[in-house]
Short mmCIF file of C-alpha atoms in Angstrom, two decimals:
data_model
loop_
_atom_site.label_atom_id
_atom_site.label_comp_id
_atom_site.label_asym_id
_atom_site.label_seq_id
_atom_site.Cartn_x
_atom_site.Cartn_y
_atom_site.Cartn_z
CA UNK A 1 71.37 115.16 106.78
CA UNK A 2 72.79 114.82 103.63
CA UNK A 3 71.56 112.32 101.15
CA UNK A 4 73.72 109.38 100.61
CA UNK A 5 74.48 109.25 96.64
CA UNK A 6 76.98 106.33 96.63
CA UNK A 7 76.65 103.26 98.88
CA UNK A 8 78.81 99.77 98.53
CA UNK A 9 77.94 97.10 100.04
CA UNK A 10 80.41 94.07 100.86
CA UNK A 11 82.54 94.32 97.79
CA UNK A 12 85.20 92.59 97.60
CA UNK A 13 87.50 91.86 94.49
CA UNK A 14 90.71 90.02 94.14
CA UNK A 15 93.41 89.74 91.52
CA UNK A 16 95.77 86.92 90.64
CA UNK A 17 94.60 85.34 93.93
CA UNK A 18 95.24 88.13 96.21
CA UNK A 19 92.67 90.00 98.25
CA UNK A 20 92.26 93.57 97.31
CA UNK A 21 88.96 94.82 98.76
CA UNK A 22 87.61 92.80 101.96
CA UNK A 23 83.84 92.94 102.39
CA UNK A 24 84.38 96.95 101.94
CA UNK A 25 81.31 99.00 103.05
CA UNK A 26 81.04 102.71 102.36
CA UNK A 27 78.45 105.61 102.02
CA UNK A 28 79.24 108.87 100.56
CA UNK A 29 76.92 111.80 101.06
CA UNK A 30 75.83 114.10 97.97
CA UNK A 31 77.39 117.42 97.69
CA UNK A 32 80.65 115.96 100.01
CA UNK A 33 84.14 115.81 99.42
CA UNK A 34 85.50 112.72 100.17
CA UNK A 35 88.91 111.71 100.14
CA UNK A 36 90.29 107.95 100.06
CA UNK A 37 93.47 108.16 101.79
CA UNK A 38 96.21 104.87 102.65
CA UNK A 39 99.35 103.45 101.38
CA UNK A 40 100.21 101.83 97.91
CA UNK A 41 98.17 98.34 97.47
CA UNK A 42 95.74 99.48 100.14
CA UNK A 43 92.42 99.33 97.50
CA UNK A 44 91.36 103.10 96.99
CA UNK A 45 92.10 103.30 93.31
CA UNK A 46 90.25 99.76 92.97
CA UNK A 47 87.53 101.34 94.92
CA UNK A 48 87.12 104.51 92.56
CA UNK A 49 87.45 102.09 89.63
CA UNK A 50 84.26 99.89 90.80
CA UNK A 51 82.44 103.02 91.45
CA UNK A 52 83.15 104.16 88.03
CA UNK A 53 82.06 101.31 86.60
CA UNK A 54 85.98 100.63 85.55
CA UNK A 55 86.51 97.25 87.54
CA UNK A 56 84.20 94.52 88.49
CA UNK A 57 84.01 93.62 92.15
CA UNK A 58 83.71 89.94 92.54
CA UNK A 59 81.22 89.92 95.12
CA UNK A 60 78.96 93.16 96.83
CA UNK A 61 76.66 95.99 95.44
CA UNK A 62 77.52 99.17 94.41
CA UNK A 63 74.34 101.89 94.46
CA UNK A 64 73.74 104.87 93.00
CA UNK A 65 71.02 107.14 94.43
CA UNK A 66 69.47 103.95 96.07
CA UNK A 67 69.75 102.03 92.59
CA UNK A 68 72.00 99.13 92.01
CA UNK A 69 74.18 99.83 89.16
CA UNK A 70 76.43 96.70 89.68
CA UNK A 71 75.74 96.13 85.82
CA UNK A 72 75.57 99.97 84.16
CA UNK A 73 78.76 100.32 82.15
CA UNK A 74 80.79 103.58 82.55
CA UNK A 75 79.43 105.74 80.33
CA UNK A 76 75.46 105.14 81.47
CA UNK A 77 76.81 106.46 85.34
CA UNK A 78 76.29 109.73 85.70
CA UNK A 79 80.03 109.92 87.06
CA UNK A 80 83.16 111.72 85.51
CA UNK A 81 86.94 110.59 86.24
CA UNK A 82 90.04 112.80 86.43
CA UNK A 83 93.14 110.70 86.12
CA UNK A 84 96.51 111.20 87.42
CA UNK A 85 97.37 111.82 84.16
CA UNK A 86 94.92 113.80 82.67
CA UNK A 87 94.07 112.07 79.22
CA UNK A 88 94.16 114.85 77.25
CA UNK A 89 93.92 114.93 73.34
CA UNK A 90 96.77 116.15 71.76
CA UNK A 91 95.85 117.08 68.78
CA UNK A 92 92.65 119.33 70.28
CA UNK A 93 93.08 122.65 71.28
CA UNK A 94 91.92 123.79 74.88
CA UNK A 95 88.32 124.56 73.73
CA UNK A 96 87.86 121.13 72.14
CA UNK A 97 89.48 118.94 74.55
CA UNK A 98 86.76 120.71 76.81
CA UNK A 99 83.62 120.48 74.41
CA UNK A 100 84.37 116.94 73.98
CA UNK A 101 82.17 114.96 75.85
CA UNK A 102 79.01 117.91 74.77
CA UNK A 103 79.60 116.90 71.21
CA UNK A 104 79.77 113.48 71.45
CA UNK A 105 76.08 113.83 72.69
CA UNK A 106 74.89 116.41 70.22
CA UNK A 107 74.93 119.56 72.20
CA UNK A 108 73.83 122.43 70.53
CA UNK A 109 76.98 124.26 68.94
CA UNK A 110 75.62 127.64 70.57
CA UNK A 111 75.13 125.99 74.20
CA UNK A 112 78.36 123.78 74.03
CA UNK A 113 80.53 127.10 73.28
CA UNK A 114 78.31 128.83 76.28
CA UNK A 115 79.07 125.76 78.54
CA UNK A 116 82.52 125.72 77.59
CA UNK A 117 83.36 129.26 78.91
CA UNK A 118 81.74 128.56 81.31
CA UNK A 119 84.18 125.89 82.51
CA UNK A 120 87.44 127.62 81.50
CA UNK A 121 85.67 130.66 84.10
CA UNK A 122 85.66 128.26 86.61
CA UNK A 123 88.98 126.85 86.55
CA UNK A 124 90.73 129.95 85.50
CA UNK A 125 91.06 129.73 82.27
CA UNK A 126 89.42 132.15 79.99
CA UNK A 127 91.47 133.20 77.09
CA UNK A 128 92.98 129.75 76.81
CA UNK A 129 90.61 128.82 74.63
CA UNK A 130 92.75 128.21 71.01
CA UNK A 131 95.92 127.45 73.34
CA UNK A 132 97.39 123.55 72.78
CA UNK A 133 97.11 121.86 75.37
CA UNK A 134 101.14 120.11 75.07
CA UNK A 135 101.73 123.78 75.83
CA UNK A 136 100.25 124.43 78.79
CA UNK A 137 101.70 123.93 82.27
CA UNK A 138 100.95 120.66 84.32
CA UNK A 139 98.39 122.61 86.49
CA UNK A 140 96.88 124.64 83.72
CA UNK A 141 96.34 120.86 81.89
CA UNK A 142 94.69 119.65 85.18
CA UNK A 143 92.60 122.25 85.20
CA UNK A 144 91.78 121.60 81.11
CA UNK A 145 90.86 117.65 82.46
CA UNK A 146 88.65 119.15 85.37
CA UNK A 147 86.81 121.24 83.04
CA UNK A 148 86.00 118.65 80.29
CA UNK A 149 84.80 116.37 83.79
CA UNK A 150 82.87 118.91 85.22
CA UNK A 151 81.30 120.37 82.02
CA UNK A 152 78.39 117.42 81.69
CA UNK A 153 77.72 118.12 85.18
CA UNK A 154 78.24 114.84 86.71
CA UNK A 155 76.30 114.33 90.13
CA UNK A 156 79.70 112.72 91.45
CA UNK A 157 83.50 113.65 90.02
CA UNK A 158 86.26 110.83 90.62
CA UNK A 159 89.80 111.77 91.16
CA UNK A 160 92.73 109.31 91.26
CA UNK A 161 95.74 111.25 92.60
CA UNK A 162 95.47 113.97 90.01
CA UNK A 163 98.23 116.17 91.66
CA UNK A 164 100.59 113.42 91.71
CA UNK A 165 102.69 115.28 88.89
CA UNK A 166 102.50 118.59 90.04
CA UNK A 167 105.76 120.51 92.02
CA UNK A 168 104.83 120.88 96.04
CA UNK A 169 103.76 124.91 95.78
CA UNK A 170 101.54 124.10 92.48
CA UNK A 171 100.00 120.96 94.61
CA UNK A 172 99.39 123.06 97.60
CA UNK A 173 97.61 125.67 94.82
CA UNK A 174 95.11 123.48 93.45
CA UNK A 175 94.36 121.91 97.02
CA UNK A 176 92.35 124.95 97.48
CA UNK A 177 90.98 125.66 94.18
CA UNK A 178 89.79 122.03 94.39
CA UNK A 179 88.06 122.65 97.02
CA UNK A 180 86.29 125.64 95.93
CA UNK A 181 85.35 124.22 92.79
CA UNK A 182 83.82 121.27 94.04
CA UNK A 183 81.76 123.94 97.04
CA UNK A 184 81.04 126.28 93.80
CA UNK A 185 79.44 123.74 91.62
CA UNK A 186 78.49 121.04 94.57
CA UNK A 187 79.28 117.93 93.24
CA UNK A 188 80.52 115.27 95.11
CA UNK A 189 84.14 114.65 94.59
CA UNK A 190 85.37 111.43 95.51
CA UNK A 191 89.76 111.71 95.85
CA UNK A 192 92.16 109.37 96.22
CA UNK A 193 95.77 110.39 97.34
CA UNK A 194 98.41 108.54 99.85
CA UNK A 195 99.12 112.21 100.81
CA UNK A 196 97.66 112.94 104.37
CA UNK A 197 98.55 116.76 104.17
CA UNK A 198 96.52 116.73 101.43
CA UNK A 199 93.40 114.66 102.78
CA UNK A 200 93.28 116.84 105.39
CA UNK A 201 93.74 120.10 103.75
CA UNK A 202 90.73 119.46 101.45
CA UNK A 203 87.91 116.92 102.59
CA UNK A 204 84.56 116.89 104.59
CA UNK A 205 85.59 113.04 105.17
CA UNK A 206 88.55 111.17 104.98
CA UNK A 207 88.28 107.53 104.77
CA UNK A 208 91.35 106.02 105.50
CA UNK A 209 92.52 102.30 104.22
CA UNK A 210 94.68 99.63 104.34
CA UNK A 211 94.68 96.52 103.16
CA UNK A 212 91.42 96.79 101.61
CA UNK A 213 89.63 97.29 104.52
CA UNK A 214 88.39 100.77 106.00
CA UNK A 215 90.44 101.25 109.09
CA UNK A 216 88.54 104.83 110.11
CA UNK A 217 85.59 107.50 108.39
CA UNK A 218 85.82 110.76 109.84
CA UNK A 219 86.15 114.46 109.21
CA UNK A 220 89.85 115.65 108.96
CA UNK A 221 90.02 116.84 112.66
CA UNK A 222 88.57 113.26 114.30
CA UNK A 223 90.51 111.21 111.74
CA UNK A 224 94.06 113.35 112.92
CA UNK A 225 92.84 113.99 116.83
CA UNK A 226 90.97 110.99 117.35
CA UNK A 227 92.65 107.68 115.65
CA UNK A 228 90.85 104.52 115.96
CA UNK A 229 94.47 102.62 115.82
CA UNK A 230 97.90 102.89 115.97
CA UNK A 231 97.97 102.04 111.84
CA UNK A 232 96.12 105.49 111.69
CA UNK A 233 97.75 107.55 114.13
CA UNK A 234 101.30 106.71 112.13
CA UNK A 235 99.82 107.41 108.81
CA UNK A 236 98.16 110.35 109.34
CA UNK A 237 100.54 113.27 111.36
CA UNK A 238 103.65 112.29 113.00
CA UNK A 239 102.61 110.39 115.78
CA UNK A 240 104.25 109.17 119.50
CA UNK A 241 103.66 105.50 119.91
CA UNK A 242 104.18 103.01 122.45
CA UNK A 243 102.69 100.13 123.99
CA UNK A 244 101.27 100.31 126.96
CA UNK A 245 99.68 98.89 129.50
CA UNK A 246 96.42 99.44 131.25
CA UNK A 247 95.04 97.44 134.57
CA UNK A 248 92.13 100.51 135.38
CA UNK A 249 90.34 102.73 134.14
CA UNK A 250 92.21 106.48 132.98
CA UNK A 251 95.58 105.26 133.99
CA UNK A 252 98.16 103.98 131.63
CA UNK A 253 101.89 102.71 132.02
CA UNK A 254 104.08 103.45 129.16
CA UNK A 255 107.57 104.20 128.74
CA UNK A 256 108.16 103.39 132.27
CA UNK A 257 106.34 105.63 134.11
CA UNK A 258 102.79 106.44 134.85
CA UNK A 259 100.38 108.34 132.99
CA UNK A 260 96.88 109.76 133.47
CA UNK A 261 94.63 109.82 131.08
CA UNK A 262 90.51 110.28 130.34
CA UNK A 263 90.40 106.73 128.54
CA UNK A 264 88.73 103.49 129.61
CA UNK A 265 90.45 100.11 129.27
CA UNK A 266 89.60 98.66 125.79
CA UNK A 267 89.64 95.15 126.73
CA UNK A 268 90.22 92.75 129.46
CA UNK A 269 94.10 92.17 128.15
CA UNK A 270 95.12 95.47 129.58
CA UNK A 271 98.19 95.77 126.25
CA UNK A 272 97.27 98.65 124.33
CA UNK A 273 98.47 101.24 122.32
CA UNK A 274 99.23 104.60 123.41
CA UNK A 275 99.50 107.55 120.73
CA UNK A 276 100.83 111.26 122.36
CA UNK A 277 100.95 113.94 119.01
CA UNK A 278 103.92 115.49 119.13
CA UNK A 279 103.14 119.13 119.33
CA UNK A 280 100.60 118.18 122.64
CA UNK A 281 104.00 117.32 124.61
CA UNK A 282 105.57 120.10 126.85
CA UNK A 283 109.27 120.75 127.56
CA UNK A 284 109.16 121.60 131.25
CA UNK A 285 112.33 122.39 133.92
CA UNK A 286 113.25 118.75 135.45
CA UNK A 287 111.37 119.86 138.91
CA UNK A 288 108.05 119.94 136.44
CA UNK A 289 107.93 117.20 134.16
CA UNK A 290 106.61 113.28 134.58
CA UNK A 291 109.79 112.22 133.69
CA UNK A 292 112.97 113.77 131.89
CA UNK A 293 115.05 113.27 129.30
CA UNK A 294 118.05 114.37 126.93
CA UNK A 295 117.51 116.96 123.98
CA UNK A 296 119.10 114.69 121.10
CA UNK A 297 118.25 117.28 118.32
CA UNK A 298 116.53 120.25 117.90
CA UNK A 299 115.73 121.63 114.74
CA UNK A 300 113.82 124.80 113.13
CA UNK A 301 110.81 123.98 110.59
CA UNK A 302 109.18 127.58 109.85
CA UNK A 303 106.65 127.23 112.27
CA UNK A 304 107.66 125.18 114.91
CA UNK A 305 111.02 123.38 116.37
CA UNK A 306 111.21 120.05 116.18
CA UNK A 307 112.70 118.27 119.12
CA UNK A 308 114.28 114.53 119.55
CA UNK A 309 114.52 113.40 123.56
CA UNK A 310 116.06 110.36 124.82
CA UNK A 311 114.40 108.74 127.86
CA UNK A 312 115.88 105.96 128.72
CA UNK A 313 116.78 104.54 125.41
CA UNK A 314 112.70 105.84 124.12
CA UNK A 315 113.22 108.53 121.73
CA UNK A 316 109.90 110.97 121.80
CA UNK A 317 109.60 113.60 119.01
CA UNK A 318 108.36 117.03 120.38
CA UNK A 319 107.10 120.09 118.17
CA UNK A 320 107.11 123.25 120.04
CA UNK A 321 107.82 127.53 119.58
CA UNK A 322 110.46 127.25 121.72
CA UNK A 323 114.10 126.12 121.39
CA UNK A 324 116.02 122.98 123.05
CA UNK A 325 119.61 122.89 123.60
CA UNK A 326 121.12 119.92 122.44
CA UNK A 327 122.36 117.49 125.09
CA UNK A 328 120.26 119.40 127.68
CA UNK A 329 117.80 117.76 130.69
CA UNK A 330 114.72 118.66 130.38
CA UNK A 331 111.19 117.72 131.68
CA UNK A 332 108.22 116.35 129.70
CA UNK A 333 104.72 116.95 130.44
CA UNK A 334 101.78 115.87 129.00
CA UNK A 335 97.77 116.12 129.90
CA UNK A 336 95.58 113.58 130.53
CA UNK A 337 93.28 114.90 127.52
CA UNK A 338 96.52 114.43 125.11
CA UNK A 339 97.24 110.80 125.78
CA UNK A 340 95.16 108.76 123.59
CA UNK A 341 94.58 105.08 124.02
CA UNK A 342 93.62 102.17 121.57
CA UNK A 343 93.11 98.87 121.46
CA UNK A 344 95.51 97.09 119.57
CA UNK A 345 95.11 96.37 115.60
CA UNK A 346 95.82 92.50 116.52
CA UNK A 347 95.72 90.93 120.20
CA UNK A 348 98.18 89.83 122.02
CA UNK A 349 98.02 86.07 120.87
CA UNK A 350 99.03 87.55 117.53
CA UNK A 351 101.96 85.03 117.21
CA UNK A 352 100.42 82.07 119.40
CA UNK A 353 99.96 79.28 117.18
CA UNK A 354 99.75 75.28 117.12
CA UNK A 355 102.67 72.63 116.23
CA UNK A 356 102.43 69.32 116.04
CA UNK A 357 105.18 67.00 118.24
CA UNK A 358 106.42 65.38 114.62
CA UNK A 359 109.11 63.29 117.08
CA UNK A 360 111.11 62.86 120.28
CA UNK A 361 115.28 63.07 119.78
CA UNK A 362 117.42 62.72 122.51
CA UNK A 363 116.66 63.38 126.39
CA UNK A 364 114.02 66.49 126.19
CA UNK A 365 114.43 67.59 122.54
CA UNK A 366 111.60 67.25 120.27
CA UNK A 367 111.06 67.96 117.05
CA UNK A 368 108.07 69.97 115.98
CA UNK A 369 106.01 71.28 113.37
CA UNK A 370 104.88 74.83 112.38
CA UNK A 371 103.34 76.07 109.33
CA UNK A 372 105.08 72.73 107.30
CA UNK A 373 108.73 73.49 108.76
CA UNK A 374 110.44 71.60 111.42
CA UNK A 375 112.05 72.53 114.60
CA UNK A 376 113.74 71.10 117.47
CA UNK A 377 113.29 72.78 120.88
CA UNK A 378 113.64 71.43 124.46
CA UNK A 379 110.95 70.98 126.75
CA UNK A 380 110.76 69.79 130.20
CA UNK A 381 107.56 68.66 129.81
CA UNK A 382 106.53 64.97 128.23
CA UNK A 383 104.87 65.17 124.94
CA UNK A 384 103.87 62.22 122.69
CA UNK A 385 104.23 62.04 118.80
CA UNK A 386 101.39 63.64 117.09
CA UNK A 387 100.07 65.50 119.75
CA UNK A 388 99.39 69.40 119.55
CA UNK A 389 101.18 72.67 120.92
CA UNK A 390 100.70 75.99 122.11
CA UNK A 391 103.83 77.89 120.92
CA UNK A 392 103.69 81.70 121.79
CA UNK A 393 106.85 83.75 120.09
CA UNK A 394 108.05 86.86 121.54
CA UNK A 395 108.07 89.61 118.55
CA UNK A 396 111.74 89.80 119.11
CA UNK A 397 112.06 86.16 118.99
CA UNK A 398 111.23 86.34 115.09
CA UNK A 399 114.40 87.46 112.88
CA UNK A 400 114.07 88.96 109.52
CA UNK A 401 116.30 87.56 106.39
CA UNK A 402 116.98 87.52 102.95
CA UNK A 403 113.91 85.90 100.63
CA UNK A 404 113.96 82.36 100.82
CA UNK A 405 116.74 82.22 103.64
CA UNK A 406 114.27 82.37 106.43
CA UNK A 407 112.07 79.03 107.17
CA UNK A 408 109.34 80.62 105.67
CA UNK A 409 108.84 84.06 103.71
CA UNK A 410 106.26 86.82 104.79
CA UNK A 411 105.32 90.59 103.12
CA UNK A 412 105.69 93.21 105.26
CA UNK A 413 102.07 94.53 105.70
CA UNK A 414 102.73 97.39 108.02
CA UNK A 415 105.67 99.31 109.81
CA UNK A 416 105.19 101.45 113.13
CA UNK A 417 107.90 103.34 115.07
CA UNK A 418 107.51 102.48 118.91
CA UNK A 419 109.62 104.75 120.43
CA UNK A 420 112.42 102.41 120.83
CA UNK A 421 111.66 100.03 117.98
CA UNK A 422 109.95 99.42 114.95
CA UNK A 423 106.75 96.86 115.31
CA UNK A 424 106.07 95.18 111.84
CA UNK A 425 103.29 92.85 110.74
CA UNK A 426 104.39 90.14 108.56
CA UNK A 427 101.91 88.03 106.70
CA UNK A 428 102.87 84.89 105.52
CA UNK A 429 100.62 82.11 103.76
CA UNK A 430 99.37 81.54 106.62
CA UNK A 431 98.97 83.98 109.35
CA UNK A 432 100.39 87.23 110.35
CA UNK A 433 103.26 87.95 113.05
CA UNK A 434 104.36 90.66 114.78
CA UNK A 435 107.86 91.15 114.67
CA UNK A 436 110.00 94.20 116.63
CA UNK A 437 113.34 94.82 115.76
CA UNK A 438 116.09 98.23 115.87
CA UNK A 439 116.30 98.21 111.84
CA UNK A 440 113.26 99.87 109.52
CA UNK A 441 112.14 97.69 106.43
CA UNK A 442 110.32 98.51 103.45
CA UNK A 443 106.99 98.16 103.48
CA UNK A 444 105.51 95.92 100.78
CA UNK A 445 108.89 93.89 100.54
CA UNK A 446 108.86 89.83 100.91
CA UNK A 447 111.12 88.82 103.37
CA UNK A 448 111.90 85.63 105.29
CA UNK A 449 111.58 84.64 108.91
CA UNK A 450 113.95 82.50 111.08
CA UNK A 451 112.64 81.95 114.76
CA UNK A 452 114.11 81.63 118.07
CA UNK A 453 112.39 78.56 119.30
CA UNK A 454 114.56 78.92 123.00
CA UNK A 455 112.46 82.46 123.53
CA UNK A 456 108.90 80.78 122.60
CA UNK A 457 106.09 79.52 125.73
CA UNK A 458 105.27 76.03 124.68
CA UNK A 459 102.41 74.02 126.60
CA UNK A 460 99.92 71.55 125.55
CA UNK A 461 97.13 72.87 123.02
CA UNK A 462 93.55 72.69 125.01
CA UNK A 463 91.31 73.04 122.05
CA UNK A 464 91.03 77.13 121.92
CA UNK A 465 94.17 78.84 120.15
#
């Protein structure tokens, strides 16, 4: 096994109050690529940046070959960066911008000018040498920035999104020579991108992320085949999701119908999430199928078609070699191996929480409190003034409004597509709730809540919530 070059141990960091890394632990083998994969905001650029010695973590250790180098500025870590940007010098030619960091430590003229070609070998570059760099192509200046990285021979390179401002065939280029100049020289590259094509396109282990915690570490083929959650299986590949549930062992209801599976239940709750790729679902004749459904839309990509169906007001997305006609029945099939099950990112008691009776108004309205704004609701049941609640809100109990028309405001943490609506997690000051609805919203967005009291389960608080 591999030795582990880079280890962090519960760092966390926060700025202007807010939590970017969590108690974050990772270890990252020598000689592997490793990308850091998840949405804006979700802490893998602040993660490169502490292991670069760029940011300070608040609390944790960050090691280097089993030595803690919580302390060791930048430039005593034997680690490189390559920015989105590059950071070139303008006013040095290719060759310069390249022998850069060998003359700033007094490298011998004849072995900088052999290390430097070299380098511009490597990245396929030789001849480029008196070139200016403002003249060179966006992946031709990448490459210049990789060179002048690679040429002290870091034992680990750090990459934050450098393809970001490449066009999509020069991005899908320099995936692969990426990845055979990190196998040619065998240093470890650590990447971050939000781009899950190219995660899995170029790493021995993806690490995927959301806010700041690690939601899954895998290769590329467990991470896409195998998701630990539903947050995962949306981010990385198009995904079928729906929630399900599950009273024994290798059988699951979702969608309506009944499904085997190979899975075990997850917990004693039985609600789960269930997560069918697209391209393992099979158009079948009617007489065939589980279930069936209308073709909605059915449209050629290159390599596959991609299929909407309708089933019963579900929509499933199929990819298959074969054509659908539009407003067709067809069946659906799917294996037991292909229907993956997870336990849910947050339980069911996700939007259970305590009020307090604040007063009784007329006959059996009372007003409450939750999370310092009052409500009125009826109850059949006696309650006294100052004494606690149980209220449990259906997700589609919980609107979504303007800012600061809503009782309170919450950012939209996440946003998942369940087949027949969207399931978003809402943080407020507070807590977090889960909220379905028909309409998308943009993730990252502050929003306000209004709730439907005359949906909610209200009984007397026992002391557990």
């Amino acid at each position: 096994m591999a030795d582990v070059i880079i280890r962090l141990e519960d760092v966390s960091v926060a700025f202007d109050g807010e939590l970017i890394l969590d108690k974050l632990n990772l270890e990252i083998k020598d000689k592997e690529f490793v990308t850091l994969l998840g949405p804006s905001g979700c802490g893998k650029t602040t993660t490169l940046r502490i292991i670069g010695g760029f940011t300070k973590q608040d609390s944790g250790d960050v090691f280097f070959a089993g030595k803690n180098i919580n302390d060791l500025p930048p430039y005593k870590r034997n680690i490189n960066t390559v920015f989105q940007k590059y950071a070139l010098f303008p006013h040095l030619n290719v060759y310069d911008n390249v022998a850069f960091g060998l003359r700033i430590k007094k490298v011998d003229k004849k072995e900088i000018d052999i290390k430097v070609k070299e380098m511009l070998k490597l990245v396929d570059l030789s001849g480029f040498e008196k070139r200016n760099v403002s003249s060179l192509s966006g992946g031709q200046q990448q490459r210049v920035a990789i060179a002048r990285a690679l040429i002290n021979k870091p034992n680990v390179l750090l990459l934050d999104e450098p393809l970001g401002a490449l066009d999509l065939k020069l991005r899908k280029d320099m995936q692969l020579e990426l990845k055979n100049m990190q196998q040619k020289t065998g240093i470890t590259f650590i990447y971050v991108t939000h781009d899950q094509e190219e995660a899995l396109t170029m790493s021995d282990t993806v690490v995927v992320m959301n806010k700041g915690v690690i939601q899954q570490i895998g290769s590329p083929i467990d991470v896409y085949n195998e998701p630990k959650n539903a947050f995962v299986a949306d981010f990385v590949g198009e995904s079928n999701i729906f929630d399900g549930v599950m009273d024994v062992d290798k059988k699951v209801v979702f969608d309506g119908c009944e499904f085997d599976c190979v899975d075990y239940m997850p917990d004693k709750s039985g609600k789960v999430d269930v997560v069918v790729r697209p391209e393992d679902v099979e158009i079948v004749p009617v007489s065939e199928g589980i279930f069936s459904g209308i073709v909605e839309s059915c449209l050629f990509k290159g390599v596959h078609y991609e299929t909407t169906l309708n089933h019963n007001g579900s929509v499933w997305l199929i990819h298959s070699t074969a054509a659908a006609i539009v407003g067709e029945t067809v069946g659906i099939r799917v294996i037991p191996e292909n229907i993956h099950i997870m336990k849910k990112m947050y339980g069911e008691d996700i939007n259970t929480i305590t009020a307090r009776v604040v007063s009784k108004e007329d006959g059996s309205v009372y007003k409450i409190e939750i999370d310092d704004y009052n409500y009125e609701v009826n109850s059949s049941f006696e309650f006294s003034e100052g004494e606690e609640l149980l209220v449990k809100i259906p997700p589609e109990a919980i609107s979504l409004t303007a800012r600061d028309e809503g009782e309170i405001n919450g950012f939209v943490d996440s946003i998942i597509w369940k087949a027949e609506h969207y399931e978003l997690l809402i943080e407020t000051e507070k807590r977090v709730y889960r909220v379905n609805r028909q309409i998308d919203e943009q993730a990252g967005t502050i929003v306000g809540l209004s709730f439907d009291l005359s949906k909610a389960e209200i009984s007397r608080f026992s002391g557990e919530e």
